[in-house]
Coordinates of C-alpha atoms in Angstrom, one line a residue:
M12 CA 89.2 83.3 -88.9
D13 CA 88.2 85.5 -91.8
F14 CA 85.1 87.7 -91.7
Q15 CA 82.6 85.6 -93.6
Y16 CA 79.4 87.1 -92.1
K17 CA 78.0 90.7 -91.8
T18 CA 77.5 90.0 -88.1
Q19 CA 81.2 89.8 -87.6
H20 CA 81.7 93.3 -88.9
F21 CA 79.5 94.6 -86.1
S22 CA 81.9 93.2 -83.5
Y23 CA 84.4 96.0 -84.5
R24 CA 82.0 98.7 -83.1
F25 CA 81.7 96.9 -79.8
F26 CA 85.5 96.4 -79.5
M27 CA 86.0 100.2 -80.2
L28 CA 83.5 101.0 -77.5
M29 CA 85.2 98.5 -75.2
L30 CA 88.5 100.4 -75.7
V31 CA 86.9 103.8 -74.8
L32 CA 85.4 102.4 -71.6
F33 CA 88.6 100.6 -70.8
A34 CA 90.5 103.9 -71.1
F35 CA 88.2 105.6 -68.7
Q36 CA 88.3 102.7 -66.2
I37 CA 92.1 102.7 -66.2
L38 CA 92.2 106.4 -65.6
F39 CA 89.8 106.1 -62.6
G40 CA 92.0 103.3 -61.3
F41 CA 95.1 105.4 -61.6
L42 CA 93.2 108.3 -59.9
L43 CA 92.4 105.9 -57.0
A44 CA 96.0 105.0 -56.6
L45 CA 96.9 108.7 -56.4
M46 CA 94.1 109.2 -53.9
Q47 CA 95.5 106.5 -51.7
M48 CA 98.7 108.5 -51.5
D49 CA 97.0 111.9 -51.1
P50 CA 93.6 111.6 -49.6
E51 CA 92.9 115.4 -50.2
L52 CA 93.3 115.0 -53.9
L53 CA 90.1 116.4 -55.7
Q54 CA 88.5 116.8 -52.3
G55 CA 85.0 118.3 -52.7
L56 CA 84.9 117.4 -56.4
I57 CA 84.8 113.6 -56.2
N58 CA 85.3 111.4 -53.2
F59 CA 87.1 108.1 -53.1
N60 CA 84.0 105.9 -52.9
V61 CA 82.5 107.5 -56.0
A62 CA 85.7 107.2 -58.0
R63 CA 85.9 103.5 -56.9
A64 CA 82.3 102.9 -58.0
F65 CA 83.2 104.4 -61.4
H66 CA 86.3 102.2 -61.6
L67 CA 84.5 99.0 -60.7
N68 CA 81.3 99.6 -62.8
L69 CA 83.4 100.6 -65.9
G70 CA 85.4 97.5 -65.4
V71 CA 82.3 95.3 -65.5
I72 CA 80.7 97.1 -68.5
W73 CA 83.8 97.2 -70.7
I74 CA 84.4 93.5 -70.2
V75 CA 80.8 92.7 -70.9
T76 CA 81.0 94.9 -74.0
G77 CA 84.1 92.8 -75.0
F78 CA 82.2 89.6 -74.4
I79 CA 79.5 90.9 -76.8
G80 CA 82.1 91.8 -79.4
T81 CA 83.8 88.4 -79.1
I82 CA 80.6 86.4 -79.4
L83 CA 79.5 88.4 -82.4
F84 CA 82.9 87.6 -83.8
V85 CA 82.8 83.8 -83.2
G86 CA 79.1 83.2 -83.0
P87 CA 78.4 83.1 -86.8
L88 CA 81.3 80.6 -87.2
L89 CA 79.6 78.3 -84.7
G90 CA 76.2 78.7 -86.1
Q91 CA 77.1 79.2 -89.8
K92 CA 74.7 82.1 -90.2
D93 CA 74.2 85.8 -89.6
I94 CA 72.1 87.4 -86.9
K95 CA 68.6 88.6 -87.8
P96 CA 67.3 91.2 -87.4
M97 CA 70.5 93.3 -87.8
W98 CA 68.8 96.4 -86.4
L99 CA 68.6 94.8 -83.0
V100 CA 72.4 94.5 -82.9
K101 CA 72.6 98.3 -83.6
F102 CA 70.0 98.9 -81.0
L103 CA 72.0 96.9 -78.4
F104 CA 75.2 99.0 -79.3
Y105 CA 73.4 102.3 -78.7
A106 CA 71.6 101.0 -75.7
L107 CA 75.0 100.2 -74.1
M108 CA 76.1 103.8 -74.6
V109 CA 72.9 105.1 -73.1
I110 CA 73.4 102.8 -70.0
V111 CA 77.0 104.1 -69.6
V112 CA 75.9 107.8 -69.8
W113 CA 73.0 107.3 -67.4
T114 CA 75.2 105.4 -64.9
A115 CA 77.9 108.1 -65.2
A116 CA 75.3 110.7 -64.4
T117 CA 73.8 108.9 -61.4
L118 CA 76.7 107.4 -59.6
P119 CA 78.0 110.8 -58.3
L120 CA 74.6 111.3 -56.6
A121 CA 76.0 109.1 -53.8
Q122 CA 78.3 111.9 -52.8
K123 CA 75.2 114.1 -52.1
G124 CA 73.2 111.3 -50.5
I125 CA 70.6 111.2 -53.3
A126 CA 69.4 107.6 -54.0
G127 CA 66.1 108.4 -55.7
Y128 CA 63.9 106.3 -53.5
V129 CA 60.4 105.6 -54.6
G130 CA 58.9 103.4 -51.9
N131 CA 61.6 101.0 -50.9
T132 CA 63.4 101.1 -54.2
P133 CA 66.5 103.3 -55.0
W134 CA 66.0 104.1 -58.7
L135 CA 69.1 106.4 -59.2
Q136 CA 71.9 104.7 -57.2
Q137 CA 71.7 102.2 -54.4
G138 CA 75.3 102.2 -53.0
K139 CA 75.6 98.4 -52.6
E140 CA 79.2 97.4 -52.9
F141 CA 79.9 96.1 -56.5
L142 CA 76.3 96.9 -57.4
E143 CA 76.2 100.6 -56.8
A144 CA 74.0 101.6 -59.8
G145 CA 70.3 102.2 -59.2
R146 CA 67.2 100.3 -60.3
V147 CA 67.0 102.1 -63.6
T148 CA 70.4 100.8 -64.6
D149 CA 69.6 97.3 -63.4
I150 CA 66.5 97.2 -65.6
L151 CA 68.2 98.6 -68.6
L152 CA 71.0 96.0 -68.2
L153 CA 68.5 93.2 -67.9
V154 CA 66.9 94.2 -71.1
G155 CA 70.3 94.5 -72.8
F156 CA 71.4 91.0 -71.5
S157 CA 68.1 89.5 -72.7
I158 CA 68.6 91.0 -76.2
F159 CA 72.1 89.7 -76.3
A160 CA 71.0 86.2 -75.2
Y161 CA 68.4 86.2 -78.0
L162 CA 70.8 87.3 -80.6
T163 CA 73.4 84.7 -79.6
L164 CA 70.9 81.8 -79.6
F165 CA 69.5 83.0 -83.0
M166 CA 73.0 82.4 -84.6
F167 CA 73.0 78.8 -83.5
P168 CA 71.3 75.9 -85.4
K169 CA 67.6 75.7 -84.8
K170 CA 67.8 72.0 -84.0
V171 CA 69.3 71.6 -80.6
K172 CA 70.5 68.1 -81.6
R173 CA 73.1 69.8 -83.8
W174 CA 74.6 71.8 -80.9
N175 CA 78.0 70.7 -79.6
E176 CA 79.6 71.6 -76.3
L177 CA 80.7 75.0 -77.5
H178 CA 77.1 75.9 -78.4
W179 CA 75.9 74.7 -75.0
G180 CA 78.7 76.6 -73.2
L181 CA 77.8 79.9 -74.8
A182 CA 74.1 79.3 -74.5
I183 CA 74.3 78.7 -70.7
G184 CA 76.6 81.7 -70.4
V185 CA 74.6 84.3 -72.2
C186 CA 71.3 83.1 -70.7
G187 CA 72.9 83.1 -67.3
L188 CA 73.9 86.8 -67.8
A189 CA 70.2 87.7 -67.9
A190 CA 68.8 85.1 -65.5
V191 CA 71.2 85.8 -62.6
W192 CA 71.0 89.6 -63.1
I193 CA 67.3 89.3 -62.3
F194 CA 68.3 89.0 -58.6
T195 CA 69.7 92.5 -58.6
L196 CA 66.0 93.6 -58.6
V197 CA 65.4 92.1 -55.2
S198 CA 65.0 94.9 -52.7
S199 CA 64.5 94.5 -48.9
K200 CA 64.8 96.5 -45.7
N201 CA 66.4 93.4 -44.1
L202 CA 70.1 93.7 -44.4
D203 CA 70.7 89.9 -44.3
T204 CA 68.3 89.5 -47.3
Q205 CA 70.0 92.3 -49.2
E206 CA 73.4 90.8 -48.6
Y207 CA 72.3 87.3 -49.5
F208 CA 71.1 88.4 -53.0
R209 CA 74.0 90.9 -53.4
W210 CA 76.5 88.0 -53.0
Y211 CA 74.2 85.8 -55.0
V212 CA 74.7 88.1 -58.0
V213 CA 78.3 88.9 -57.4
H214 CA 79.3 85.2 -57.0
Y215 CA 77.1 83.5 -59.6
W216 CA 77.3 86.3 -62.2
V217 CA 81.1 86.7 -62.2
E218 CA 82.4 83.5 -60.6
A219 CA 80.0 81.2 -62.5
V220 CA 78.4 82.7 -65.6
W221 CA 81.5 84.7 -66.7
E222 CA 83.7 81.7 -66.1
I223 CA 81.4 79.5 -68.3
I224 CA 81.7 82.1 -71.1
H225 CA 85.4 82.4 -70.5
I226 CA 86.2 78.7 -70.7
T227 CA 84.0 78.3 -73.9
L228 CA 85.5 81.3 -75.7
I229 CA 89.1 80.2 -74.9
G230 CA 88.4 76.7 -76.2
F231 CA 86.9 78.0 -79.5
L232 CA 89.6 80.6 -80.1
L233 CA 92.4 78.1 -79.5
S234 CA 90.8 75.5 -81.8
R235 CA 90.7 78.2 -84.6
F236 CA 94.2 79.4 -83.9
F237 CA 95.9 76.0 -83.8
G238 CA 93.6 73.7 -85.6
A239 CA 92.9 71.6 -82.5
D240 CA 90.2 69.0 -82.8
E241 CA 86.8 70.7 -82.0
K242 CA 85.6 67.5 -80.3
E243 CA 88.6 67.5 -78.0
V244 CA 88.0 71.2 -77.2
G245 CA 84.4 70.5 -76.7
F246 CA 85.2 67.7 -74.2
A247 CA 87.4 70.2 -72.2
V248 CA 84.6 72.8 -72.3
F249 CA 82.1 70.3 -71.1
W250 CA 84.0 69.3 -68.1
G251 CA 85.1 72.9 -67.4
V252 CA 81.5 74.2 -67.5
S253 CA 80.3 71.2 -65.4
L254 CA 82.9 71.8 -62.7
V255 CA 82.1 75.6 -62.6
V256 CA 78.4 74.9 -62.1
L257 CA 79.0 72.2 -59.5
S258 CA 81.5 74.1 -57.4
G259 CA 79.9 77.5 -57.9
L260 CA 76.4 76.7 -56.8
I261 CA 77.2 75.3 -53.4
G262 CA 80.4 77.3 -53.1
N263 CA 78.5 80.6 -53.0
S264 CA 77.5 79.6 -49.4
H265 CA 81.0 80.5 -48.2
H266 CA 79.7 84.1 -48.2
Y267 CA 76.8 83.1 -45.9
F268 CA 79.2 83.1 -43.0
W269 CA 78.6 86.8 -42.6
I270 CA 74.8 87.0 -42.6
G271 CA 73.7 84.7 -39.8
T272 CA 73.0 81.5 -41.7
P273 CA 73.3 78.1 -40.0
A274 CA 76.9 77.0 -39.1
F275 CA 76.9 74.0 -41.4
W276 CA 77.2 76.4 -44.4
Q277 CA 80.7 77.3 -43.2
F278 CA 81.9 73.7 -44.0
W279 CA 80.0 73.1 -47.2
G280 CA 80.6 76.6 -48.6
S281 CA 84.3 76.4 -47.8
L282 CA 84.6 72.9 -49.3
F283 CA 82.9 73.5 -52.6
S284 CA 84.3 77.0 -53.0
A285 CA 87.7 75.4 -52.6
L286 CA 86.9 73.1 -55.5
E287 CA 86.3 76.1 -57.8
P288 CA 90.0 76.2 -58.9
L289 CA 89.6 72.8 -60.6
P290 CA 88.0 74.1 -63.8
L291 CA 90.5 76.9 -63.9
I292 CA 93.4 74.5 -63.7
F293 CA 91.7 72.4 -66.4
C294 CA 91.5 75.6 -68.6
I295 CA 95.2 76.5 -68.4
W296 CA 96.1 72.8 -69.0
H297 CA 94.1 72.8 -72.2
V298 CA 95.8 75.9 -73.4
Y299 CA 99.1 74.0 -73.1
L300 CA 97.7 71.0 -75.0
D301 CA 96.0 73.1 -77.8
E302 CA 99.1 75.2 -78.4
K303 CA 100.9 72.0 -79.6
H304 CA 98.5 71.3 -82.5
G305 CA 99.6 74.0 -84.9
V306 CA 101.6 73.0 -87.9
T307 CA 101.7 76.5 -89.5
P308 CA 102.8 79.7 -87.7
I309 CA 100.0 81.9 -86.5
E310 CA 99.7 85.4 -87.9
N311 CA 98.8 87.1 -84.6
K312 CA 101.0 86.3 -81.7
P313 CA 99.8 89.2 -79.4
A314 CA 96.3 87.6 -79.5
F315 CA 97.7 84.4 -78.2
Y316 CA 99.8 86.2 -75.6
F317 CA 96.6 87.7 -74.1
I318 CA 94.6 84.5 -74.3
F319 CA 97.4 82.6 -72.5
G320 CA 97.7 85.4 -69.9
S321 CA 93.9 85.2 -69.4
A322 CA 94.0 81.5 -68.7
L323 CA 97.0 81.9 -66.4
F324 CA 95.6 84.7 -64.4
E325 CA 92.2 83.0 -64.1
S326 CA 94.1 80.1 -62.5
V327 CA 96.2 82.3 -60.3
G328 CA 93.9 85.2 -59.6
A329 CA 90.5 83.5 -59.4
G330 CA 91.8 80.0 -58.5
V331 CA 94.8 80.3 -56.2
L332 CA 94.0 83.7 -54.6
G333 CA 90.3 82.8 -54.4
F334 CA 91.3 79.6 -52.5
T335 CA 93.5 81.5 -50.1
M336 CA 90.5 83.4 -48.7
T337 CA 87.6 81.0 -49.0
M338 CA 87.9 79.0 -45.8
A339 CA 85.9 80.5 -42.9
Y340 CA 88.9 80.8 -40.6
A341 CA 90.8 82.7 -43.3
N342 CA 87.8 84.6 -44.6
I343 CA 87.1 86.1 -41.1
W344 CA 90.4 88.0 -41.3
E345 CA 90.7 88.7 -45.1
H346 CA 87.1 89.8 -45.8
G347 CA 86.9 93.5 -46.7
T348 CA 90.6 94.1 -46.6
W349 CA 93.1 94.8 -49.4
L350 CA 93.7 91.0 -49.8
T351 CA 90.2 90.9 -51.4
A352 CA 91.4 93.6 -53.9
A353 CA 94.5 91.5 -54.7
H354 CA 92.2 88.6 -55.7
G355 CA 89.7 90.8 -57.5
H356 CA 92.1 92.7 -59.7
L357 CA 94.0 89.6 -60.8
A358 CA 90.7 87.7 -61.4
L359 CA 88.6 90.3 -63.0
F360 CA 91.0 92.0 -65.4
G361 CA 93.5 89.2 -65.5
A362 CA 91.1 86.5 -66.5
F363 CA 88.3 88.2 -68.4
G364 CA 89.9 91.4 -69.5
L365 CA 92.9 89.8 -71.1
L366 CA 90.6 87.4 -73.0
V367 CA 88.5 90.0 -74.7
I368 CA 91.7 92.0 -75.5
G369 CA 93.1 88.9 -77.2
A370 CA 89.9 88.5 -79.1
A371 CA 90.0 92.2 -80.1
Y372 CA 93.5 91.8 -81.6
E373 CA 92.3 89.1 -83.9
A374 CA 88.9 90.6 -84.7
I375 CA 90.4 94.1 -85.5
R376 CA 93.1 92.4 -87.7
K377 CA 90.4 90.6 -89.7
Y378 CA 88.1 93.7 -89.9
K379 CA 90.9 95.8 -91.3
N380 CA 92.0 93.1 -93.7
I381 CA 95.5 92.9 -92.3
Y382 CA 97.5 89.9 -93.4
R383 CA 100.2 90.4 -90.7
F384 CA 101.5 93.3 -88.6
R385 CA 104.6 94.2 -86.7
E386 CA 103.9 92.8 -83.2
Y387 CA 106.4 94.5 -81.0
L388 CA 103.8 97.0 -79.5
G389 CA 101.3 94.3 -78.7
K390 CA 103.9 92.2 -76.9
L391 CA 105.3 95.2 -75.1
S392 CA 101.8 96.1 -73.9
F393 CA 101.2 92.6 -72.7
W394 CA 104.3 92.4 -70.6
L395 CA 103.7 95.9 -69.1
L396 CA 100.1 95.0 -68.2
F397 CA 101.3 91.6 -66.9
L398 CA 104.0 93.2 -64.7
G399 CA 101.7 96.0 -63.6
L400 CA 99.0 93.6 -62.6
L401 CA 101.4 91.5 -60.6
G402 CA 102.7 94.6 -58.9
I403 CA 99.1 95.8 -58.1
M404 CA 98.4 92.4 -56.7
G405 CA 101.6 92.4 -54.6
S406 CA 100.9 95.9 -53.4
F407 CA 97.4 95.0 -52.2
A408 CA 98.7 91.8 -50.6
Y409 CA 101.4 93.7 -48.7
G410 CA 99.0 96.4 -47.6
G411 CA 96.3 93.9 -46.7
T412 CA 98.6 91.9 -44.5
K413 CA 99.5 95.0 -42.5
Q414 CA 95.8 96.0 -42.5
I415 CA 94.6 92.8 -41.0
Y416 CA 97.0 93.1 -38.0
V417 CA 96.7 96.8 -37.2
Y418 CA 92.9 97.0 -37.9
R419 CA 91.5 93.6 -37.1
I420 CA 94.0 92.3 -34.4
L421 CA 95.0 95.5 -32.7
G422 CA 91.7 97.2 -33.4
L423 CA 93.3 100.6 -34.2
D424 CA 91.1 103.4 -35.6
W425 CA 90.8 103.6 -39.3
W426 CA 89.5 107.1 -39.3
G427 CA 91.9 108.3 -36.5
H428 CA 94.9 108.0 -38.9
Q429 CA 96.3 105.0 -37.0
V430 CA 95.9 102.4 -39.7
R431 CA 97.0 104.6 -42.7
P432 CA 100.7 105.1 -41.7
A433 CA 101.1 101.3 -41.4
M434 CA 100.1 100.9 -45.0
A435 CA 102.1 103.8 -46.4
N436 CA 104.8 101.8 -48.2
A437 CA 102.1 99.6 -49.9
R438 CA 100.4 102.8 -51.2
V439 CA 103.7 103.9 -52.9
L440 CA 104.1 100.4 -54.4
L441 CA 100.5 100.6 -55.6
G442 CA 101.1 103.9 -57.3
F443 CA 104.2 102.7 -59.0
S444 CA 102.5 99.5 -60.2
A445 CA 99.5 101.5 -61.4
F446 CA 101.8 103.7 -63.5
I447 CA 103.4 100.6 -65.2
F448 CA 99.9 99.3 -65.9
L449 CA 98.8 102.7 -67.2
C450 CA 101.7 102.8 -69.7
G451 CA 100.8 99.3 -70.9
S452 CA 97.2 100.3 -71.3
L453 CA 98.0 103.4 -73.4
I454 CA 100.3 101.3 -75.7
L455 CA 97.7 98.7 -76.0
I456 CA 95.0 101.1 -77.1
Y457 CA 97.3 102.9 -79.5
D458 CA 98.4 99.5 -81.0
L459 CA 94.8 98.3 -81.6
V460 CA 93.6 101.6 -83.0
T461 CA 96.6 102.1 -85.4
M462 CA 97.3 98.5 -86.3
K463 CA 97.0 99.2 -90.0
N464 CA 100.0 101.5 -89.8
R465 CA 102.2 98.4 -88.9
E466 CA 100.8 96.1 -91.5
I467 CA 103.1 93.7 -93.3
S468 CA 101.7 92.6 -96.7
E469 CA 101.9 89.1 -97.9
Q470 CA 104.6 90.1 -100.4
D471 CA 106.6 91.9 -97.7
S472 CA 106.1 89.1 -95.3
K473 CA 108.2 86.8 -97.5
V474 CA 111.1 89.2 -97.1
F475 CA 110.4 89.7 -93.5
N476 CA 110.6 86.0 -92.8
V477 CA 114.1 85.5 -94.3
E478 CA 115.6 86.2 -90.9
Y479 CA 114.2 82.9 -89.6
I480 CA 116.9 80.1 -90.2
P481 CA 117.2 76.5 -88.9
Q482 CA 119.0 76.1 -85.6
K483 CA 121.4 73.4 -84.4
R484 CA 120.7 74.0 -80.7
I485 CA 117.9 75.5 -78.7
G486 CA 118.6 77.0 -75.3
R487 CA 117.1 75.4 -72.2
W488 CA 114.6 78.3 -71.6
G489 CA 113.3 78.0 -75.2
K490 CA 113.0 74.2 -75.4
K491 CA 109.5 72.6 -75.6
M492 CA 107.7 72.3 -72.3
S493 CA 106.8 68.8 -71.4
S494 CA 103.6 67.9 -69.6
N495 CA 105.7 67.0 -66.5
E496 CA 107.4 70.4 -66.5
F497 CA 104.1 72.2 -67.1
G498 CA 102.6 70.3 -64.1
T499 CA 105.6 71.1 -62.0
W500 CA 105.1 74.9 -62.7
L501 CA 101.5 74.7 -61.7
A502 CA 102.3 72.7 -58.6
G503 CA 104.8 75.4 -57.7
I504 CA 102.2 78.1 -58.1
W505 CA 99.8 76.3 -55.9
F506 CA 102.5 75.6 -53.3
F507 CA 102.9 79.3 -52.8
G508 CA 99.2 79.7 -52.8
L509 CA 99.0 77.2 -49.9
V510 CA 101.8 79.2 -48.1
V511 CA 99.6 82.3 -48.4
T512 CA 96.7 80.4 -47.1
A513 CA 98.7 79.2 -44.1
G514 CA 99.7 82.8 -43.5
V515 CA 96.1 84.0 -43.3
F516 CA 95.2 81.1 -41.0
S517 CA 98.2 82.0 -38.8
F518 CA 96.3 85.2 -37.7
N519 CA 94.3 82.8 -35.5
L520 CA 97.4 82.0 -33.4
N521 CA 97.4 83.1 -29.8
S522 CA 100.9 84.7 -30.2
V523 CA 99.5 86.9 -33.0
R524 CA 96.4 87.8 -31.0
E525 CA 98.7 88.8 -28.1
G526 CA 100.6 91.3 -30.3
N527 CA 103.3 89.4 -32.2
P528 CA 102.7 89.4 -36.0
T529 CA 106.0 87.9 -37.0
I530 CA 104.7 84.5 -38.2
P531 CA 101.9 85.8 -40.5
Y532 CA 104.2 88.6 -41.9
I533 CA 107.0 86.1 -42.7
V534 CA 104.7 83.3 -44.1
M535 CA 102.5 85.6 -46.2
G536 CA 105.6 87.5 -47.4
I537 CA 107.2 84.3 -48.6
G538 CA 103.9 83.2 -50.2
Y539 CA 103.0 86.3 -52.1
V540 CA 106.5 87.1 -53.3
G541 CA 107.0 83.5 -54.3
L542 CA 103.6 83.5 -56.1
M543 CA 104.5 86.7 -58.0
L544 CA 107.9 85.5 -59.1
I545 CA 106.9 81.9 -60.1
T546 CA 103.9 83.3 -62.1
L547 CA 106.2 85.7 -64.0
A548 CA 108.9 83.0 -64.5
F549 CA 106.3 80.5 -65.8
A550 CA 104.8 83.0 -68.2
S551 CA 108.3 83.8 -69.5
R552 CA 109.2 80.2 -69.9
F553 CA 105.9 79.2 -71.6
L554 CA 106.0 82.1 -74.1
S555 CA 109.7 81.6 -74.9
A556 CA 109.0 78.0 -75.9
F557 CA 105.9 79.2 -77.8
E558 CA 108.0 81.8 -79.7
K559 CA 110.7 79.2 -80.5
R560 CA 108.1 76.8 -81.9
Q561 CA 106.4 79.5 -84.0
N562 CA 109.8 80.6 -85.4
L563 CA 110.6 77.0 -86.4
L564 CA 107.2 76.7 -88.0
Q565 CA 108.0 79.8 -90.0
V566 CA 111.3 78.3 -91.1
L567 CA 109.4 75.2 -92.4
R568 CA 107.0 77.4 -94.2
N569 CA 109.8 79.3 -95.9
T570 CA 111.5 76.1 -97.1
E571 CA 110.9 75.1 -100.7
N572 CA 109.7 71.5 -100.8
S573 CA 111.8 70.8 -103.9
A574 CA 115.0 71.4 -102.0
L575 CA 114.2 68.9 -99.3
Q576 CA 115.5 65.3 -98.9
T577 CA 112.9 62.8 -100.2
I578 CA 112.3 59.3 -98.9
D579 CA 110.3 57.1 -101.3
F580 CA 108.4 54.3 -99.7
R581 CA 106.7 53.1 -102.9
N582 CA 108.9 49.9 -103.0
G583 CA 106.8 48.2 -100.3
N584 CA 109.0 48.6 -97.2
G585 CA 107.5 47.2 -94.0
T586 CA 106.1 49.5 -91.3
A587 CA 109.0 48.9 -88.9
A588 CA 111.5 49.6 -91.7
K589 CA 109.7 52.8 -92.7
E590 CA 109.7 54.1 -89.1
E591 CA 113.4 53.2 -88.6
R592 CA 114.3 55.0 -91.9
I593 CA 112.2 58.1 -90.9
L594 CA 113.8 58.4 -87.5
E595 CA 117.3 57.9 -88.9
V596 CA 116.9 60.8 -91.4
F597 CA 114.9 62.9 -88.9
S598 CA 117.7 62.7 -86.3
R599 CA 120.1 64.3 -88.7
L600 CA 117.9 67.3 -89.3
E601 CA 118.5 70.6 -87.7
H602 CA 115.6 72.4 -85.9
G603 CA 113.5 73.9 -88.7
D604 CA 114.6 71.5 -91.3
A605 CA 112.2 69.0 -93.0
L606 CA 112.0 65.9 -95.1
I607 CA 109.5 64.7 -97.7
M608 CA 108.0 61.2 -97.6
I609 CA 106.3 59.6 -100.6
S610 CA 104.2 56.4 -100.5
D611 CA 101.6 54.5 -102.5
K612 CA 99.8 53.8 -99.2
N613 CA 98.2 56.1 -96.5
M614 CA 100.9 57.0 -93.9
A615 CA 98.5 57.8 -91.1
E616 CA 99.9 54.9 -89.1
Q617 CA 103.4 56.4 -89.3
H618 CA 102.0 59.7 -88.0
V619 CA 100.6 58.0 -84.9
N620 CA 103.8 56.0 -84.3
L621 CA 106.0 59.0 -84.7
H622 CA 103.9 60.9 -82.2
K623 CA 104.6 58.1 -79.6
V624 CA 108.3 58.5 -80.1
L625 CA 108.8 62.3 -80.8
G626 CA 105.7 63.7 -79.0
V627 CA 105.1 67.2 -80.3
G628 CA 108.6 67.7 -81.6
F629 CA 107.6 67.4 -85.3
A630 CA 105.2 69.0 -87.8
W631 CA 103.3 66.7 -90.1
E632 CA 101.8 68.4 -93.2
N633 CA 99.9 66.4 -95.9
L634 CA 100.9 67.6 -99.3
E635 CA 99.1 65.0 -101.3
D636 CA 96.4 62.7 -99.8
G637 CA 95.8 59.8 -102.2
P638 CA 94.2 57.9 -103.6
E639 CA 97.2 56.9 -105.7
L640 CA 100.0 58.9 -104.1
W641 CA 100.5 60.1 -100.6
K642 CA 103.1 62.9 -100.0
V643 CA 103.9 64.2 -96.5
K644 CA 106.3 66.9 -95.2
V645 CA 107.8 66.2 -91.8
G646 CA 109.6 69.1 -90.0
K647 CA 111.8 69.0 -86.9
L648 CA 110.4 71.4 -84.3
N649 CA 111.3 72.4 -80.8

């Protein structure tokens, strides 16, 4: 994905701003972890709720900034043209900085009880959970989202008939950013009305609009990385977006349980909200399918690591953990506890944050004209962030389980220092996990900013690649992952998700209500620990197979075609005889070896038949494509 358009160069500014905002958000997150362990930390300077508001609002704005950078990076490739007028892109960039500074200046006013009311409207800060910023910020963001939607649509073909599913996915997403945000402007003295529209924005804006953008961008990036058929990717995006819209619209009503709406919403909201994981499962499944299309090694493995992690955490964080709390009889205990934070962190940063980081890796590489770079820091940062995020999720789950019992069942006093001691161990685990995450974040930022220092030129790359050699055997952990195995891993993840769900439901048992928390503690402990371990094992297994395949593709690229065994089919052999001969020679190859086939007829039929027998265990590269001579290189892969 080379930079072919001026618009793509603007994406670099947004990614750099994204990293600055990301750094501040992570520092506030680490500060919150320290405040959990020492409530008197910075007492009188900044209270916990203000620090939390900064952490959350910065999280939203840096991810949105990353979305803008990513769409400026891929949009011109979809539309085959630049943005006009360019000054509007610059205006959007500086407007984002103004919004950040204004919000940073007004959020601390909550500590002094200043909302800036004019009539019934809080213009400076409004204190609504997840939507703490005031009306001025809301209006500025609405203007910014509207400009962004206009710029995105301008890059697309004027004739809508020429749009494919990727165009439609992004169009729905960017227009939704502005359209749904309008409901933040609704202000009412009635608490039910306020809560209705607050959840309306939180649910649709993040759990519908962001997911639509997420699914579309993942599809496009993977098609460019691995050469997957854009029609196949578009098909996946179409169904992903459709399922998000269908499940999200009615699924929002699972929040209505809390605001006095009719009882039937408990059933319909729970049912359709439970269907929301379907598009997320669909997304991670397509990552698996698209990864098999590549016949040449990719030059940016960290970018794929983060994109894969994004799809995985979307399925686990938004899908599995979202499902565990969506039913009314689970939501009644979970709502407002640390279990919500476990879901939120894995869904927000895990799904959307990792995606824009992956896009940043590729965009910055192209912007700085880097052919390849040493990838060890990028991979290290990925695994530290991955482990830290799982640890944060586990810490919140552990603390939230205790919190439900002592706070919701026993009714002990939160402010009377009765609940806090019960969650002490969880706070220590949270601080430790946050430290791991902080280390990964610092390495990530350093790697992206100084990527040029680890550049490997095209000439040096040839020397660098000598270490890759054919292999006779591939270990079990590095072998290709079949669709059955992939499905088994996903089933295992969902099994532990169902165990967690059963644990939350078990708080309804009479024995628990009478003072015996043994059953929910055991069941939820098994569920959350199992979910963490299987997610980590699955990621390790998938990426090990990915690395092995990429290494073998590099071996094939290093091989001189003139040194390979050649099979000449120009003597008119029948189709069956050709395939038998190909399989005979192929079976004797070591992993990473290849053969050359020459024919006076198109060999596309052999490609199809080999795929039926070998699956994705071979690479097929057309060297000459007729009309008189067809020449193909077939390599043995993992």
